Coordinates of N, CA and C and ligand atoms in Angstrom, one line a residue:
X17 N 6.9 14.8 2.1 CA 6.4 14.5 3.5 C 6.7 13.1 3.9
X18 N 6.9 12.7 5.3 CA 7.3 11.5 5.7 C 6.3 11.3 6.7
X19 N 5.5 10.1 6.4 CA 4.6 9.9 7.2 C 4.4 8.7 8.0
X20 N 4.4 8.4 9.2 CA 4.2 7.2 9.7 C 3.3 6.5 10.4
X21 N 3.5 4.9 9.7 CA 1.9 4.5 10.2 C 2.0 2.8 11.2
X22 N 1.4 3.3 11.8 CA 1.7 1.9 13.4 C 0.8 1.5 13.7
X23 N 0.6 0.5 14.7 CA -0.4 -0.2 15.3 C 0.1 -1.0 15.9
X24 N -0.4 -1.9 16.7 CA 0.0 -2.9 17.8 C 0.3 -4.3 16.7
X25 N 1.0 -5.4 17.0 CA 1.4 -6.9 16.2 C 0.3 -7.4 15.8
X26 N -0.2 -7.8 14.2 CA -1.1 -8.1 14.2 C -2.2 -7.5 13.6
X27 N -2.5 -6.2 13.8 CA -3.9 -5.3 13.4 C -3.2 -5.2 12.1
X28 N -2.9 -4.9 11.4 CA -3.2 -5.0 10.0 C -2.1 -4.1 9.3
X29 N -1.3 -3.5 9.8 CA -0.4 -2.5 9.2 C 0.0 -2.8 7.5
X30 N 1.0 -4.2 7.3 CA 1.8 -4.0 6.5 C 0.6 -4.3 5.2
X31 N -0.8 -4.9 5.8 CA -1.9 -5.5 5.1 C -2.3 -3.9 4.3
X32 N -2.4 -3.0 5.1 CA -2.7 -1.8 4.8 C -2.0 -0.6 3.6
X33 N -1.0 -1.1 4.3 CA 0.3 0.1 3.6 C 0.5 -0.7 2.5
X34 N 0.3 -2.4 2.0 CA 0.7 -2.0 0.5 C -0.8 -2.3 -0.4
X35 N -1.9 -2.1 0.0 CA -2.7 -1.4 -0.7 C -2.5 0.2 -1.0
X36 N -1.9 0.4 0.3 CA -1.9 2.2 -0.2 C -0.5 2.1 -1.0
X37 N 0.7 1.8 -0.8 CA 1.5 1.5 -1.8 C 1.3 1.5 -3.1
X38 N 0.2 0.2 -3.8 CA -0.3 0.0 -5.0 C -1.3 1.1 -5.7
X39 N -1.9 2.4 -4.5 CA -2.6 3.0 -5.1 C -2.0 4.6 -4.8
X40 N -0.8 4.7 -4.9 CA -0.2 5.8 -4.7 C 0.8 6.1 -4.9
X41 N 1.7 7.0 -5.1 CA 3.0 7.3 -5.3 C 4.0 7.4 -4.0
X42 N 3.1 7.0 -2.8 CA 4.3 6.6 -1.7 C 5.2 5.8 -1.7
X43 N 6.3 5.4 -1.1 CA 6.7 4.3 -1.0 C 7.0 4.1 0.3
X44 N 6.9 2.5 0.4 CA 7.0 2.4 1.7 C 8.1 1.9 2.2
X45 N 8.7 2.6 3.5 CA 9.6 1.7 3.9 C 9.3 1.5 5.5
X46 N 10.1 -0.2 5.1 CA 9.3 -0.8 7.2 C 10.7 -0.5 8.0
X47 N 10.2 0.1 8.6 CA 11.0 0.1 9.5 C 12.1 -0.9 10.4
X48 N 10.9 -2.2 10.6 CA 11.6 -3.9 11.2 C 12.3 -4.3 10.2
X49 N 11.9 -4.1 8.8 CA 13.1 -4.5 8.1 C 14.7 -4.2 8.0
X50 N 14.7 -3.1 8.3 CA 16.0 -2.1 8.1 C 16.6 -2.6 9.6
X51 N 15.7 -3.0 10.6 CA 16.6 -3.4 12.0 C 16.8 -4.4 11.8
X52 N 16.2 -5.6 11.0 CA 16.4 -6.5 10.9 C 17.3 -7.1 10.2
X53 N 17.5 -6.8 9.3 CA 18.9 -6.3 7.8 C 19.6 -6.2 8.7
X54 N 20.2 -4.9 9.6 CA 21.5 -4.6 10.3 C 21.6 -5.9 11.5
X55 N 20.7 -6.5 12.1 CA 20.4 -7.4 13.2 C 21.1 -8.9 12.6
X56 N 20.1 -9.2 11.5 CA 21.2 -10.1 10.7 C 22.3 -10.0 10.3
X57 N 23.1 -9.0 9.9 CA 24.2 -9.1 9.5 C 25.5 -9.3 10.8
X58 N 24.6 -9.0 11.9 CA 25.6 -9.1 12.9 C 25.2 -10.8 13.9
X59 N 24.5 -11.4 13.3 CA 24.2 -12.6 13.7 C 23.2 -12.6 14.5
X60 N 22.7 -11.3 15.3 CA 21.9 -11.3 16.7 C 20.6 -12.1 16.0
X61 N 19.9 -12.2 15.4 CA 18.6 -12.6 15.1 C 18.3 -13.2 13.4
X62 N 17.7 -14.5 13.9 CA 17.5 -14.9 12.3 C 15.8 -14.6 12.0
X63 N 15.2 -14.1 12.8 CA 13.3 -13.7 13.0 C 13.2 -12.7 13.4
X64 N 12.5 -11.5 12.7 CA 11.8 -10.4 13.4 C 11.6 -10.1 14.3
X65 N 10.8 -11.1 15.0 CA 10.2 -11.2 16.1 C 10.7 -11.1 17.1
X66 N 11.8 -11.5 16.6 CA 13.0 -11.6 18.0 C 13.8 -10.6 18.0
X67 N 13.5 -9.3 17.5 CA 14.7 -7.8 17.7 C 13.9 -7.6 19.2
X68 N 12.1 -7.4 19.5 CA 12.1 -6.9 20.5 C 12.1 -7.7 21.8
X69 N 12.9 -8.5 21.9 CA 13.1 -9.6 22.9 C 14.4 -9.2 23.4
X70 N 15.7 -9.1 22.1 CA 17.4 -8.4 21.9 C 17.0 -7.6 24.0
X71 N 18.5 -7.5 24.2 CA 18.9 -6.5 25.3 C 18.6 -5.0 24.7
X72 N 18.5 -4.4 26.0 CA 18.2 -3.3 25.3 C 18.8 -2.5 24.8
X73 N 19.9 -2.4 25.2 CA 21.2 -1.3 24.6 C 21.3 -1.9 23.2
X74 N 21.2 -3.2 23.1 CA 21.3 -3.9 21.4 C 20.2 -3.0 20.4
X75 N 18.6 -3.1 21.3 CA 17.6 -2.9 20.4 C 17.7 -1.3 20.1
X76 N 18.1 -0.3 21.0 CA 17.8 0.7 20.9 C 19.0 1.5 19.7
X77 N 20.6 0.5 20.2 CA 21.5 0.8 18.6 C 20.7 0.7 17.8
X78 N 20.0 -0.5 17.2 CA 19.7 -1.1 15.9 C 18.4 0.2 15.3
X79 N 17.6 0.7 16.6 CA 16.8 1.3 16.1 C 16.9 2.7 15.9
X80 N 18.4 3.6 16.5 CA 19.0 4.2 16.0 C 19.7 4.4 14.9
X81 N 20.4 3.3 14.2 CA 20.7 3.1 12.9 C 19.8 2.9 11.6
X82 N 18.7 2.8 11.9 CA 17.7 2.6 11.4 C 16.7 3.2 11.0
X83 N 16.6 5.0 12.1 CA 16.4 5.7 12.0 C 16.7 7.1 11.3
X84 N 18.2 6.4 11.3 CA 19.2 7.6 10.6 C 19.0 6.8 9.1
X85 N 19.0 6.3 8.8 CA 18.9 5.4 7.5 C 17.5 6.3 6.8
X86 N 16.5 5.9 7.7 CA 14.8 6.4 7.3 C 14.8 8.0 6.8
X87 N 15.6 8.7 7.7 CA 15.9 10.4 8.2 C 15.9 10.6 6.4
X88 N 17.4 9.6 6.0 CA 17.8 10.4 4.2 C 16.7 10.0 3.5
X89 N 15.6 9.3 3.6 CA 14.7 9.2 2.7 C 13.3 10.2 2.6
X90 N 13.7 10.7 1.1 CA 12.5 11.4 1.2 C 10.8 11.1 1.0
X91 N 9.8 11.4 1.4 CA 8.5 11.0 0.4 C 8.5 9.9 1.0
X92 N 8.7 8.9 2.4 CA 7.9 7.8 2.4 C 7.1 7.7 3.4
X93 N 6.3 6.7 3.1 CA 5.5 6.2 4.5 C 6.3 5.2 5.7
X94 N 6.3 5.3 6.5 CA 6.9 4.2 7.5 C 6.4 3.7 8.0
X95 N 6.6 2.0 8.1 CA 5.5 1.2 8.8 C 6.4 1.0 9.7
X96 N 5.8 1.0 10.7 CA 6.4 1.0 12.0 C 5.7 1.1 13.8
X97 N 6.0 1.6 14.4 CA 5.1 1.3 15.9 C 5.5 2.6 16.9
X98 N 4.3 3.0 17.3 CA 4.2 3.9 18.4 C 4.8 3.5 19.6
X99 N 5.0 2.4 19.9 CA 6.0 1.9 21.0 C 5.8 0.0 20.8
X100 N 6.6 -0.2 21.1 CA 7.2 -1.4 21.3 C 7.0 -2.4 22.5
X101 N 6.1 -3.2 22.6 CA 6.1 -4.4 24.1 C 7.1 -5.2 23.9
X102 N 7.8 -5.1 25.4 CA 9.4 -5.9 25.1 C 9.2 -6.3 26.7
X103 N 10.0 -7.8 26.9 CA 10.0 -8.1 28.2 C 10.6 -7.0 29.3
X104 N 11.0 -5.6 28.7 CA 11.7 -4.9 29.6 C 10.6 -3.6 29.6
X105 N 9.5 -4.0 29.5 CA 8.4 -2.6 29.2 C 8.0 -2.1 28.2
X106 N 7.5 -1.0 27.5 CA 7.1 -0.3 26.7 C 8.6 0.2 25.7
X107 N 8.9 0.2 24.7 CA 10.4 1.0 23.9 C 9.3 2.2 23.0
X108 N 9.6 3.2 23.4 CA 9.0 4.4 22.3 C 9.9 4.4 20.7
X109 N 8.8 3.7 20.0 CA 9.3 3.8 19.1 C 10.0 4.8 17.7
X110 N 9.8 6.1 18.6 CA 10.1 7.1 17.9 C 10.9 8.0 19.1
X111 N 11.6 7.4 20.1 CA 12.5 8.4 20.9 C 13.1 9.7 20.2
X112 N 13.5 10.4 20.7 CA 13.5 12.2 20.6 C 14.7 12.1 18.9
X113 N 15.8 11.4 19.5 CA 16.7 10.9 17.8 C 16.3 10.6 16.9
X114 N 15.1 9.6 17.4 CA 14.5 9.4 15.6 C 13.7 10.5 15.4
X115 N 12.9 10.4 16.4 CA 11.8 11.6 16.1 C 12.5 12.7 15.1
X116 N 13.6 13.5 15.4 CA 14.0 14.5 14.9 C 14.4 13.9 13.2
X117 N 15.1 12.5 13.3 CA 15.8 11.8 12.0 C 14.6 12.0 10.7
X118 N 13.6 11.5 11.8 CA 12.8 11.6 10.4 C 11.5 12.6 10.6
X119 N 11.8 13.4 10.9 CA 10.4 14.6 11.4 C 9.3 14.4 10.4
X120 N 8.4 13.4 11.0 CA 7.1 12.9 9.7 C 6.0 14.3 9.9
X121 N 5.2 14.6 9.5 CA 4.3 15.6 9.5 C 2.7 14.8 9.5
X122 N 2.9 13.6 9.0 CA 1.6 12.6 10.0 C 1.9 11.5 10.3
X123 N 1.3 11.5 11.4 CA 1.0 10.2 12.7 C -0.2 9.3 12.2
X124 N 0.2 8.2 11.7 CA -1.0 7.3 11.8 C -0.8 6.4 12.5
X125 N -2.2 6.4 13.3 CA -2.5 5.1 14.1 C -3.9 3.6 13.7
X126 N -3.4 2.8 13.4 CA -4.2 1.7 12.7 C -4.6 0.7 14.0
X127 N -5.6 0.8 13.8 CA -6.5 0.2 15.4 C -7.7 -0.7 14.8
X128 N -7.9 -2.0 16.0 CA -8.9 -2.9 15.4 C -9.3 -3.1 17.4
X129 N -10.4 -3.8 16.9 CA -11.1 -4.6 18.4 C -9.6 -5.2 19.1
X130 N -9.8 -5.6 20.1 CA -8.1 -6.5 20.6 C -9.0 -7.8 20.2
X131 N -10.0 -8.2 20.3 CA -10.6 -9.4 20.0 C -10.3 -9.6 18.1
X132 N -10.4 -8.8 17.7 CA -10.1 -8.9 16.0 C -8.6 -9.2 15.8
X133 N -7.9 -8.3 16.5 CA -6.1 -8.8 16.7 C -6.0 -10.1 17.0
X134 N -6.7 -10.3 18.5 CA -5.8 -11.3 18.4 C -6.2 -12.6 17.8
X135 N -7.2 -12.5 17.0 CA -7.4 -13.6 15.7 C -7.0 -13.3 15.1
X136 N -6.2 -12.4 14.4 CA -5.5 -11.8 13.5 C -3.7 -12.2 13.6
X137 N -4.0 -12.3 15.0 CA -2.3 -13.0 15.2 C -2.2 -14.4 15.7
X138 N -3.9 -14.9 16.0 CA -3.7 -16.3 15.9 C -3.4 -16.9 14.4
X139 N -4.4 -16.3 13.6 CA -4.3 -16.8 12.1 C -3.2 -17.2 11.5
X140 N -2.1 -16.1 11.6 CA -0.9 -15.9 10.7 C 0.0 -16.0 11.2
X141 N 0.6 -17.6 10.6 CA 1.1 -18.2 11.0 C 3.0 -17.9 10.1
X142 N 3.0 -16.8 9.6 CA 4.3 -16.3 9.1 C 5.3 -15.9 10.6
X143 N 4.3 -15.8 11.3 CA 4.7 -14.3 12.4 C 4.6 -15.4 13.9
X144 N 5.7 -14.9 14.8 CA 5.8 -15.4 16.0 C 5.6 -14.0 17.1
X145 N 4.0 -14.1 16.8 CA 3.3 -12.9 18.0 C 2.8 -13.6 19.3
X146 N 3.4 -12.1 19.9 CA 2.6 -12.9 21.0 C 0.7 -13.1 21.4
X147 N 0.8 -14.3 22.0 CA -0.7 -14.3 22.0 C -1.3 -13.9 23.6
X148 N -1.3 -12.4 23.6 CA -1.3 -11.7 24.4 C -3.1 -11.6 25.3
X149 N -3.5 -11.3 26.5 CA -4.8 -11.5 27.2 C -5.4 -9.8 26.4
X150 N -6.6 -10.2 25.9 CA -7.2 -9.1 25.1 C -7.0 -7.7 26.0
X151 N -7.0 -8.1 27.7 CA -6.7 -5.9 27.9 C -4.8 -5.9 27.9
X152 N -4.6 -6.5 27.7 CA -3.2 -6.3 27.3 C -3.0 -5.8 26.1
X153 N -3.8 -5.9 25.3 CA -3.7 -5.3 24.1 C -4.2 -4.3 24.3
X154 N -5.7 -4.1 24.7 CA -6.4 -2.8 24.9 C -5.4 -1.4 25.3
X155 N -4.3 -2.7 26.3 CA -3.5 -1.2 27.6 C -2.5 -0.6 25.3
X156 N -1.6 -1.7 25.1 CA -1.0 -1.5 24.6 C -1.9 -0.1 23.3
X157 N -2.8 -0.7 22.9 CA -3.5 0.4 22.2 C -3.6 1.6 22.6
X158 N -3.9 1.6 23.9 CA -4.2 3.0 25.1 C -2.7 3.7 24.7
X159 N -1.6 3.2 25.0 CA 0.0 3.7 24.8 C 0.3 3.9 24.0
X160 N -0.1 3.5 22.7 CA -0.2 4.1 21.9 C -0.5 5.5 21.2
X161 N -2.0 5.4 21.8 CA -2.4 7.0 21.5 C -1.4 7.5 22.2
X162 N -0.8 7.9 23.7 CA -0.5 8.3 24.2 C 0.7 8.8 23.8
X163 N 1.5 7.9 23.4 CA 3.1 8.2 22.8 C 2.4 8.8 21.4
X164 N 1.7 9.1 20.7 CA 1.3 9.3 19.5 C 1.5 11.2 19.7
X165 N 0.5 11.2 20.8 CA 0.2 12.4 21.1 C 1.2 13.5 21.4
X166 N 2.5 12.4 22.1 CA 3.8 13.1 22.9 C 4.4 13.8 21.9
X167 N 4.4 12.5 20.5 CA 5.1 12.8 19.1 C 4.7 13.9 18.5
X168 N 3.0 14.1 18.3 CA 2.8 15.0 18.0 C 3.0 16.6 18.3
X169 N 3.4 16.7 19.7 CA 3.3 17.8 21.1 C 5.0 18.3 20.0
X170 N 6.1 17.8 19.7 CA 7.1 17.7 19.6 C 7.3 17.8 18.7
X171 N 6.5 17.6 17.7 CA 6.4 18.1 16.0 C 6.0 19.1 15.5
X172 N 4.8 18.9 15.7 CA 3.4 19.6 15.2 C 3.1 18.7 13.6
X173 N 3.1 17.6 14.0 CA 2.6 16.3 12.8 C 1.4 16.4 13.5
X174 N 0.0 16.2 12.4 CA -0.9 15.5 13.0 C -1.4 14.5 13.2
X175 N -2.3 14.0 13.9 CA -2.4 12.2 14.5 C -3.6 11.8 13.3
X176 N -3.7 11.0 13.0 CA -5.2 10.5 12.4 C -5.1 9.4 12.7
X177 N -6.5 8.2 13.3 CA -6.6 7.0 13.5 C -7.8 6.7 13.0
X178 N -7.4 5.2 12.1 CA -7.6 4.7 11.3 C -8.1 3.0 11.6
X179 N -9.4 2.9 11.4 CA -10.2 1.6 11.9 C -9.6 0.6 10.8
X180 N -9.1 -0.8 11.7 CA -8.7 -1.5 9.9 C -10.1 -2.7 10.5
X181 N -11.1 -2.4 10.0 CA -12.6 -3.4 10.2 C -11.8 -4.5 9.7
X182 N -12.9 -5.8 10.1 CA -12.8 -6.8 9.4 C -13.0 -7.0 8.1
X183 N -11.9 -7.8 7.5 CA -12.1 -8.1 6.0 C -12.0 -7.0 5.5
X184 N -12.2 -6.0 5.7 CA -11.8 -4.5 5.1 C -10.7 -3.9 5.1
X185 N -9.5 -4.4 4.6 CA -8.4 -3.2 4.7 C -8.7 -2.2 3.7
X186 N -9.3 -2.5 2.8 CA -9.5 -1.3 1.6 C -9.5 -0.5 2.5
X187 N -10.9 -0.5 2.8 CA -11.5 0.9 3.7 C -10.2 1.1 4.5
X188 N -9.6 0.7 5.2 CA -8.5 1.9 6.0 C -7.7 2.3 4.7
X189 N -7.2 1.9 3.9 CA -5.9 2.1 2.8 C -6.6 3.6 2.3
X190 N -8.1 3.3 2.1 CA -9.1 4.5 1.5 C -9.1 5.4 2.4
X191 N -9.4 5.4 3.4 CA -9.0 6.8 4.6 C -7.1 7.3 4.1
X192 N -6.2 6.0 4.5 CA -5.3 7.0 4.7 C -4.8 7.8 3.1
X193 N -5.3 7.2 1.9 CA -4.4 7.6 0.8 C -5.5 9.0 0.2
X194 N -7.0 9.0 1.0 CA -7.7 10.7 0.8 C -6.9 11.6 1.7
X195 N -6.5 11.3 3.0 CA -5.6 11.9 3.8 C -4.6 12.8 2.9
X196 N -3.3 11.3 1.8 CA -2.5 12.1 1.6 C -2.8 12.7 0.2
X197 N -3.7 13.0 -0.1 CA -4.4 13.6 -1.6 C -4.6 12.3 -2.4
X198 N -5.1 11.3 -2.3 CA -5.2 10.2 -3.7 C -6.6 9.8 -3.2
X199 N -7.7 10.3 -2.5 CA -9.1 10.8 -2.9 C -9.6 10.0 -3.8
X200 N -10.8 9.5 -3.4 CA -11.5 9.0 -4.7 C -11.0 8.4 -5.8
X201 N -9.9 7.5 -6.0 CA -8.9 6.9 -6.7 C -9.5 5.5 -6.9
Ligands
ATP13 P1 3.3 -6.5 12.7 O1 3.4 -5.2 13.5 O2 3.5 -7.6 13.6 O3 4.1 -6.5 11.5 P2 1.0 -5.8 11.1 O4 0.2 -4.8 11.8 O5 1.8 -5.4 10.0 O6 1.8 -6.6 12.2 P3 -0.2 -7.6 9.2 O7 0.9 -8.6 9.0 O8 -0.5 -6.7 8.1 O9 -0.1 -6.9 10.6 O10 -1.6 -8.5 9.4 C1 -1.7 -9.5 10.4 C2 -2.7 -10.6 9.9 O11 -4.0 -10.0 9.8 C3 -2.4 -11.1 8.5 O12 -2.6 -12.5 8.4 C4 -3.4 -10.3 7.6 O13 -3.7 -11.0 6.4 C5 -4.6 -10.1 8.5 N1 -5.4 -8.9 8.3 C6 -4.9 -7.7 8.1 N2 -6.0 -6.8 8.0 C7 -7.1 -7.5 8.1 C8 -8.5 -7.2 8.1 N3 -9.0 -6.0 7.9 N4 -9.4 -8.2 8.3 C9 -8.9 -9.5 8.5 N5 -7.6 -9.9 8.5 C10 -6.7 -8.9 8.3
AMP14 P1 7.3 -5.4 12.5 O1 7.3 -6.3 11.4 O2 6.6 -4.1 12.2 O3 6.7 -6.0 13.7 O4 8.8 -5.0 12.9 C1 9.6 -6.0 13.4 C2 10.3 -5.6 14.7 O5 11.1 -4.5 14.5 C3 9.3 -5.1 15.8 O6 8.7 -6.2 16.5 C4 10.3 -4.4 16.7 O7 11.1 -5.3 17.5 C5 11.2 -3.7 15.7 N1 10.8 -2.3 15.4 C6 10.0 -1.9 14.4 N2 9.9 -0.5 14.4 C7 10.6 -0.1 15.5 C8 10.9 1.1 16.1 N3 10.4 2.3 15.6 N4 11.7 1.1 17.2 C9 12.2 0.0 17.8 N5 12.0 -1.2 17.2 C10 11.2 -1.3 16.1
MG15 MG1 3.9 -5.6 9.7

């Protein structure tokens, strides 16, 4: 099964997925990496952060190639995003191509306060997030579910959302890996 797990910049994803990594037989693969890999090799971006800034015919190749890449793998989790805030609007991060490339069978969505985020993206200082007004986040969390649900409508994957509390990633890692059978581990 291929499963994927998102959240807005910041709430806790990649913090999450490799506790569940270390306590499971998934593996994970990120999705920004694999665009990022093809992004650098073509010079466009030497930072992450800056694929969803790229034009958009640029961002939406990269995330097509990237998608086909994810499609041949079997058994992983994908860290990745329900949609994308880009100066040109919302990007669905799983348009109908990928969606099909990698037909996951669950939807995770990793959600915190927008006030917990965005200390979470003032903190960490690896990452050039934006430091966005707390209902800006709230909207973006709302779009979320929303494209979550589309994905779902189009699969028949189910959604599960997942609290990453403060100081607690265990506890979400512990929701999603009883999800995929590693229960009481
Ligand atoms: P992006 O989508 O930008 O990659 P992300 O969702 O993967 O973001 P992380 O990089 O995992 O986010 O976490 C962002 C910051 O929040 C990190 O500094 C991380 O240590 C911290 N963090 C993650 N989970 C928690 C938590 N439950 N409580 C407090 N801090 C947390
Ligand atoms: P992340 O580290 O998860 O923030 O990923 C880095 C960047 O990769 C994101 O900010 C996006 O620009 C891009 N990205 C990740 N997943 C997708 C996706 N499914 N579709 C489009 N862009 C994506
Ligand atoms: Mg991450």
């Amino acid at each position: 099964m291929r499963a994927v797990v998102t959240g807005v910049p910041g709430v806790g994803k990649t913090t999450v997925m490799n506790i569940v990594a270390e306590r499971s037989g998934y593996r994970i693969v990120n999705f920004g990496d694999l665009m990022l890999e093809i992004a650098r090799e073509r010079g466009l971006v030497s930072h992450r952060d800056e694929i969803r800034r790229l034009p958009m015919e640029v961002q939406r190749a990269l995330q097509m190639e990237a998608g086909e890449r994810i499609g041949k793998m079997a058994d992983v989790l994908v860290d990745t995003h329900m949609t994308i805030k880009t100066p040109f609007g919302y990007l669905p991060g799983l348009p109908e191509w990928v969606l099909k490339a990698i037909s996951p069978g669950l939807l995770i969505i990793i959600e915190a306060s927008p006030e917990e985020i965005l200390a979470r993206r003032v903190r960490d200082s690896t990452r050039m997030r934006e430091a966005e007004e707390l209902r800006s986040i709230e909207e973006h969390q709302m779009v979320n579910r929303m494209a979550a649900f589309a994905y779902a409508a189009l699969t028949g994957a189910f959604v599960l959302m997942v609290e990453n509390r403060e100081g607690r990633p265990e506890e979400a890692a512990e929701r999603i890996l009883e999800v995929l059978g590693y229960g009481g581990d």
